[in-house]
């Protein structure tokens, strides 16, 4: 639901509670291994499930933030999750937070966290020109892309989530796979082993990053042929856009569907409409912010922008399209974290 309401997480998400111990019976952080987890042995990863490993990571982060916590003090915390996370996944995050000693934790989606950061950092607190501004937050992550449409009050102190949506097919991982396919077509090895596959994936990720700001990206892979010689070449942005053309269309469909749903809800509730019509909103009252690791990918930005323009035209708000642009005024990597910190602070002040 767009307003975030719904049933709470399952209090016992583990179908077989006797198979694993309780997350943290003594309310103490369980930091028993360094990170990142990929540095551990296979036996370590097989011995601990995903909740245990996530709890170790949260405990490690907590130790960095507060090396000597007060055991008697309650420390509210907010853990950011993907917009498309299920209730079972959110319940697992709460279990992981308990493992880390964060007993009073809340799971908040990244779209809402970005909205909280925007209200602190970027909101134009000018009641004369902004009655109820609409802001579209686009989060492009490694595993999914999400769109969140929010409406603020005149001072940016309250925020209402009008609509949210996500698509697992639109992600930076899909771009990595597209670049990987281009590079693999240039390598004579038909079925690469795990080590060669890892080198190919690393080269693809590096080339994708370069293509975000350049039209061509060189790539080089050591020992890429059966005789042990290296392979190298150049990937162009036009090649990537031709291979990943479906991603642009899917990004446009995602942005259009969410914005149309948000405008329908805003019009139905009469939010910010002085004459029961969204046409009365000033042009500057609709802005777009892009966050996440894929915020700078031209292919996805073009798709999202096209989808937003189609949504405005479908609602007879085409006058807003000339001024529509995807902004990057916030740090795309830190914005959700800053929003989570602000939410955690508000929780601590309310106690």
Coordinates of C-alpha atoms in Angstrom, one line a residue:
X1 CA 0.0 0.0 0.0
X2 CA 1.2 3.5 -0.8
X3 CA 0.7 4.9 2.7
X4 CA 2.9 2.1 4.2
X5 CA 0.0 0.7 6.3
X6 CA -0.5 -3.0 6.6
X7 CA 0.0 -5.9 8.9
X8 CA 3.2 -6.1 10.9
X9 CA 5.9 -8.6 10.2
X10 CA 5.5 -12.2 11.2
X11 CA 6.7 -12.4 14.9
X12 CA 8.1 -15.9 14.2
X13 CA 9.4 -15.9 10.6
X14 CA 11.4 -19.0 11.2
X15 CA 9.3 -22.1 10.3
X16 CA 11.5 -24.3 12.5
X17 CA 12.5 -22.3 15.5
X18 CA 14.2 -25.2 17.2
X19 CA 16.7 -25.6 14.4
X20 CA 18.5 -22.3 15.2
X21 CA 19.1 -20.5 18.5
X22 CA 17.3 -17.3 19.4
X23 CA 18.9 -14.2 17.7
X24 CA 20.3 -12.7 20.9
X25 CA 19.1 -14.0 24.2
X26 CA 21.5 -11.8 26.3
X27 CA 20.8 -8.6 24.3
X28 CA 24.5 -8.3 23.4
X29 CA 26.0 -7.7 19.9
X30 CA 27.3 -10.8 18.3
X31 CA 30.3 -9.6 16.3
X32 CA 32.2 -12.9 15.7
X33 CA 33.7 -12.4 12.3
X34 CA 35.3 -9.5 10.2
X35 CA 33.7 -8.3 7.0
X36 CA 33.1 -8.5 4.1
X37 CA 31.6 -11.9 4.3
X38 CA 33.1 -13.1 1.0
X39 CA 36.5 -13.2 2.7
X40 CA 35.2 -16.0 4.9
X41 CA 35.6 -19.7 4.2
X42 CA 32.9 -21.8 2.6
X43 CA 32.4 -23.6 5.9
X44 CA 31.7 -20.4 7.7
X45 CA 29.1 -19.3 5.2
X46 CA 27.4 -22.8 5.4
X47 CA 27.4 -22.7 9.2
X48 CA 25.6 -19.3 9.4
X49 CA 22.4 -18.3 7.7
X50 CA 21.6 -15.0 6.0
X51 CA 20.1 -13.5 9.2
X52 CA 23.2 -14.3 11.3
X53 CA 25.5 -12.8 8.7
X54 CA 23.4 -9.7 8.4
X55 CA 23.4 -9.4 12.2
X56 CA 27.1 -9.6 12.3
X57 CA 27.3 -6.8 9.7
X58 CA 24.9 -4.6 11.6
X59 CA 26.8 -5.3 14.8
X60 CA 30.1 -4.3 13.1
X61 CA 28.6 -1.0 11.9
X62 CA 27.2 -0.4 15.3
X63 CA 30.6 -1.0 16.9
X64 CA 32.1 1.6 14.5
X65 CA 29.5 4.2 15.4
X66 CA 29.6 3.5 19.1
X67 CA 32.6 1.5 20.3
X68 CA 31.5 1.6 24.0
X69 CA 27.7 1.6 24.1
X70 CA 25.8 1.9 27.3
X71 CA 24.3 -1.5 28.0
X72 CA 21.4 0.1 30.0
X73 CA 20.5 2.7 27.3
X74 CA 18.0 2.1 24.6
X75 CA 19.2 3.1 21.2
X76 CA 16.5 3.4 18.5
X77 CA 17.7 2.6 15.0
X78 CA 16.3 2.6 11.5
X79 CA 17.4 0.0 9.0
X80 CA 16.9 0.9 5.4
X81 CA 15.5 -1.9 3.1
X82 CA 14.6 -2.1 -0.5
X83 CA 11.1 -0.8 -1.5
X84 CA 10.2 -4.3 -2.8
X85 CA 11.2 -6.1 0.4
X86 CA 8.6 -8.6 1.6
X87 CA 7.3 -8.8 5.1
X88 CA 9.4 -12.0 5.7
X89 CA 12.5 -10.2 4.6
X90 CA 11.8 -7.2 6.8
X91 CA 11.2 -9.6 9.7
X92 CA 14.6 -11.2 9.0
X93 CA 16.1 -7.7 9.1
X94 CA 14.5 -7.1 12.5
X95 CA 16.0 -10.4 13.7
X96 CA 19.4 -9.4 12.4
X97 CA 19.1 -6.1 14.2
X98 CA 18.4 -8.0 17.4
X99 CA 21.5 -10.1 16.9
X100 CA 23.4 -6.8 16.6
X101 CA 22.0 -5.5 19.9
X102 CA 19.6 -3.1 18.2
X103 CA 16.4 -4.2 20.0
X104 CA 14.5 -1.0 19.3
X105 CA 15.0 -1.1 15.5
X106 CA 12.6 -0.1 12.7
X107 CA 12.8 -1.2 9.1
X108 CA 12.1 1.7 6.7
X109 CA 12.2 1.4 2.9
X110 CA 14.9 3.4 1.0
X111 CA 12.3 5.6 -0.8
X112 CA 10.9 6.9 2.5
X113 CA 14.5 7.4 3.8
X114 CA 15.4 9.4 0.7
X115 CA 12.2 11.5 1.3
X116 CA 13.2 12.2 4.9
X117 CA 16.7 13.3 3.7
X118 CA 15.1 15.6 1.1
X119 CA 12.9 17.2 3.7
X120 CA 16.0 18.1 5.7
X121 CA 18.5 19.0 3.0
X122 CA 16.6 20.3 -0.1
X123 CA 13.0 21.2 0.7
X124 CA 12.2 24.8 -0.3
X125 CA 10.5 26.0 3.0
X126 CA 8.6 28.9 1.3
X127 CA 4.9 28.9 2.1
X128 CA 4.3 31.6 -0.5
X129 CA 5.3 29.6 -3.5
X130 CA 5.1 26.0 -2.4
X131 CA 1.8 24.9 -0.9
X132 CA 2.1 21.1 -1.2
X133 CA 5.0 20.2 -3.5
X134 CA 5.2 16.8 -5.1
X135 CA 8.6 15.1 -5.3
X136 CA 9.5 11.9 -7.2
X137 CA 12.3 9.8 -5.8
X138 CA 13.9 7.3 -8.1
X139 CA 16.3 4.8 -6.5
X140 CA 18.4 2.7 -8.9
X141 CA 20.1 -0.1 -7.0
X142 CA 22.0 -3.3 -7.8
X143 CA 19.0 -5.6 -7.6
X144 CA 16.0 -3.4 -8.3
X145 CA 14.8 0.1 -9.2
X146 CA 12.0 1.8 -7.3
X147 CA 9.9 5.0 -7.6
X148 CA 8.4 6.8 -4.7
X149 CA 6.1 9.9 -5.0
X150 CA 5.8 12.0 -1.9
X151 CA 4.0 15.2 -1.0
X152 CA 5.3 17.6 1.6
X153 CA 3.6 20.4 3.6
X154 CA 4.7 24.0 3.1
X155 CA 7.5 23.8 5.6
X156 CA 8.8 20.3 4.7
X157 CA 8.0 19.0 8.2
X158 CA 5.5 16.4 7.2
X159 CA 5.6 14.0 4.3
X160 CA 2.9 11.7 2.8
X161 CA 3.8 8.8 0.5
X162 CA 1.3 8.8 -2.3
X163 CA 2.5 5.8 -4.3
X164 CA 5.5 3.4 -4.6
X165 CA 6.5 0.9 -7.1
X166 CA 9.6 -1.2 -8.1
X167 CA 10.9 -3.5 -10.8
X168 CA 13.5 -6.1 -10.2
X169 CA 14.3 -6.2 -13.9
X170 CA 15.6 -2.6 -13.9
X171 CA 18.9 -2.6 -12.0
X172 CA 22.6 -2.0 -12.4
X173 CA 23.0 -5.8 -12.3
X174 CA 21.1 -6.0 -15.5
X175 CA 23.5 -3.5 -17.1
X176 CA 26.4 -5.5 -15.8
X177 CA 25.0 -8.6 -17.5
X178 CA 24.5 -6.7 -20.8
X179 CA 28.1 -5.4 -20.8
X180 CA 29.3 -8.9 -19.8
X181 CA 27.5 -10.4 -22.8
X182 CA 29.3 -7.9 -25.1
X183 CA 32.7 -8.7 -23.6
X184 CA 32.1 -12.5 -23.6
X185 CA 31.2 -12.4 -27.3
X186 CA 34.8 -11.1 -27.9
X187 CA 36.4 -13.8 -25.9
X188 CA 37.1 -17.1 -27.6
X189 CA 36.6 -19.2 -24.5
X190 CA 33.0 -20.7 -24.9
X191 CA 32.5 -21.8 -21.3
X192 CA 34.8 -19.9 -18.9
X193 CA 35.7 -21.3 -15.5
X194 CA 34.8 -19.6 -12.2
X195 CA 38.1 -17.6 -12.1
X196 CA 37.8 -16.4 -15.6
X197 CA 34.1 -15.6 -15.1
X198 CA 35.0 -13.5 -12.1
X199 CA 37.6 -11.5 -14.1
X200 CA 35.0 -11.0 -16.9
X201 CA 32.4 -9.7 -14.4
X202 CA 34.9 -7.3 -12.9
X203 CA 35.9 -6.0 -16.3
X204 CA 32.2 -5.6 -17.2
X205 CA 31.4 -3.7 -14.0
X206 CA 34.4 -1.4 -14.6
X207 CA 33.3 -0.7 -18.2
X208 CA 29.7 0.0 -17.2
X209 CA 31.0 2.6 -14.7
X210 CA 33.1 4.3 -17.4
X211 CA 30.2 4.3 -19.8
X212 CA 28.1 6.4 -17.4
X213 CA 30.3 9.4 -18.2
X214 CA 31.9 8.4 -21.5
X215 CA 30.8 7.1 -24.9
X216 CA 33.4 4.4 -25.0
X217 CA 35.0 2.2 -22.3
X218 CA 38.1 0.0 -22.8
X219 CA 38.2 -3.4 -21.1
X220 CA 41.0 -5.9 -20.5
X221 CA 40.9 -9.5 -19.2
X222 CA 44.0 -11.5 -18.3
X223 CA 44.4 -15.1 -19.4
X224 CA 41.1 -15.0 -21.3
X225 CA 41.9 -17.6 -24.0
X226 CA 42.7 -21.3 -23.9
X227 CA 46.4 -20.6 -24.6
X228 CA 46.7 -18.1 -21.7
X229 CA 46.8 -14.9 -23.6
X230 CA 45.0 -11.7 -22.6
X231 CA 41.9 -10.2 -24.3
X232 CA 41.0 -6.6 -24.6
X233 CA 38.7 -4.3 -26.6
X234 CA 36.3 -1.4 -26.4
X235 CA 32.6 -1.2 -25.5
X236 CA 30.6 1.7 -26.8
X237 CA 27.6 3.3 -25.2
X238 CA 25.6 2.7 -28.4
X239 CA 26.3 -1.1 -28.2
X240 CA 25.1 -1.1 -24.6
X241 CA 21.9 0.8 -25.4
X242 CA 21.2 -1.6 -28.3
X243 CA 21.6 -4.7 -26.2
X244 CA 19.8 -3.2 -23.1
X245 CA 17.0 -1.4 -25.0
X246 CA 14.3 -3.2 -23.0
X247 CA 15.6 -1.7 -19.8
X248 CA 14.8 1.8 -21.0
X249 CA 11.2 0.8 -21.8
X250 CA 10.8 -1.0 -18.5
X251 CA 12.1 2.1 -16.6
X252 CA 9.6 4.3 -18.5
X253 CA 6.7 2.0 -17.7
X254 CA 7.7 1.9 -14.0
X255 CA 7.9 5.7 -13.7
X256 CA 4.7 6.3 -15.6
X257 CA 2.6 3.8 -13.6
X258 CA 3.7 5.1 -10.2
X259 CA 3.3 8.8 -11.0
X260 CA -0.1 8.2 -12.5
X261 CA -1.2 6.4 -9.4
X262 CA 0.2 9.2 -7.2
X263 CA -1.6 11.9 -9.2
X264 CA -4.9 10.0 -9.1
X265 CA -4.6 9.7 -5.3
X266 CA -3.6 13.4 -4.9
X267 CA -6.5 14.5 -7.0
X268 CA -8.9 12.2 -5.2
X269 CA -7.9 13.5 -1.8
X270 CA -7.7 17.1 -2.9
X271 CA -4.2 17.5 -1.7
X272 CA -2.7 20.8 -2.6
X273 CA -5.4 21.6 -5.1
X274 CA -6.8 25.0 -4.7
X275 CA -9.5 24.5 -7.3
X276 CA -9.9 20.7 -7.0
X277 CA -7.5 20.3 -9.9
X278 CA -3.8 19.5 -10.0
X279 CA -3.5 22.1 -12.8
X280 CA -3.4 24.8 -10.1
X281 CA 0.0 23.5 -8.8
X282 CA 2.9 25.8 -9.7
X283 CA 5.5 24.3 -12.0
X284 CA 8.2 24.3 -9.3
X285 CA 6.0 22.1 -7.2
X286 CA 7.0 18.9 -9.1
X287 CA 10.6 17.9 -8.8
X288 CA 12.5 14.6 -9.3
X289 CA 15.5 13.3 -7.4
X290 CA 17.6 10.2 -8.4
X291 CA 19.6 8.3 -5.9
X292 CA 21.3 4.9 -5.9
X293 CA 24.3 3.4 -7.6
X294 CA 22.7 3.7 -11.1
X295 CA 21.7 7.4 -10.7
X296 CA 24.1 8.5 -13.4
X297 CA 23.3 5.8 -16.1
X298 CA 22.1 7.8 -19.2
X299 CA 20.0 4.8 -20.5
X300 CA 17.9 4.5 -17.3
X301 CA 17.7 8.3 -16.7
X302 CA 16.3 8.7 -20.2
X303 CA 13.7 6.0 -19.6
X304 CA 12.5 7.4 -16.3
X305 CA 12.3 10.9 -17.7
X306 CA 10.2 9.7 -20.7
X307 CA 7.9 7.7 -18.4
X308 CA 7.3 10.8 -16.1
X309 CA 6.5 13.0 -19.1
X310 CA 4.0 10.4 -20.4
X311 CA 2.3 10.3 -17.0
X312 CA 1.9 14.1 -16.9
X313 CA 0.6 14.2 -20.4
X314 CA -1.9 11.5 -19.6
X315 CA -3.3 13.6 -16.7
X316 CA -3.4 16.8 -18.8
X317 CA -0.4 18.2 -17.1
X318 CA 1.7 18.6 -20.2
X319 CA 2.7 22.1 -19.2
X320 CA 5.0 20.7 -16.5
X321 CA 7.0 18.6 -19.0
X322 CA 9.3 21.4 -20.3
X323 CA 10.6 22.0 -16.8
X324 CA 10.9 18.4 -15.8
X325 CA 14.4 17.2 -15.2
X326 CA 16.0 14.4 -13.2
X327 CA 17.9 16.1 -10.4
X328 CA 21.0 14.9 -8.5
X329 CA 21.1 17.6 -5.8
X330 CA 21.5 14.9 -3.0
X331 CA 24.4 12.5 -2.7
X332 CA 23.0 9.4 -4.4
X333 CA 24.8 7.0 -2.1
X334 CA 24.4 8.8 1.3
X335 CA 20.8 10.2 0.9
X336 CA 19.0 7.0 2.1
X337 CA 21.4 6.7 5.0
X338 CA 21.0 10.3 6.1
X339 CA 17.2 9.8 6.0
X340 CA 17.5 6.7 8.1
X341 CA 19.6 8.6 10.6
X342 CA 17.0 11.4 10.8
X343 CA 14.2 8.9 11.4
X344 CA 16.2 7.2 14.1
X345 CA 16.8 10.6 15.7
X346 CA 13.1 11.4 15.6
X347 CA 12.4 8.1 17.3
X348 CA 14.9 8.7 20.1
X349 CA 13.5 12.2 20.7
X350 CA 10.0 10.8 20.9
X351 CA 10.9 8.4 23.7

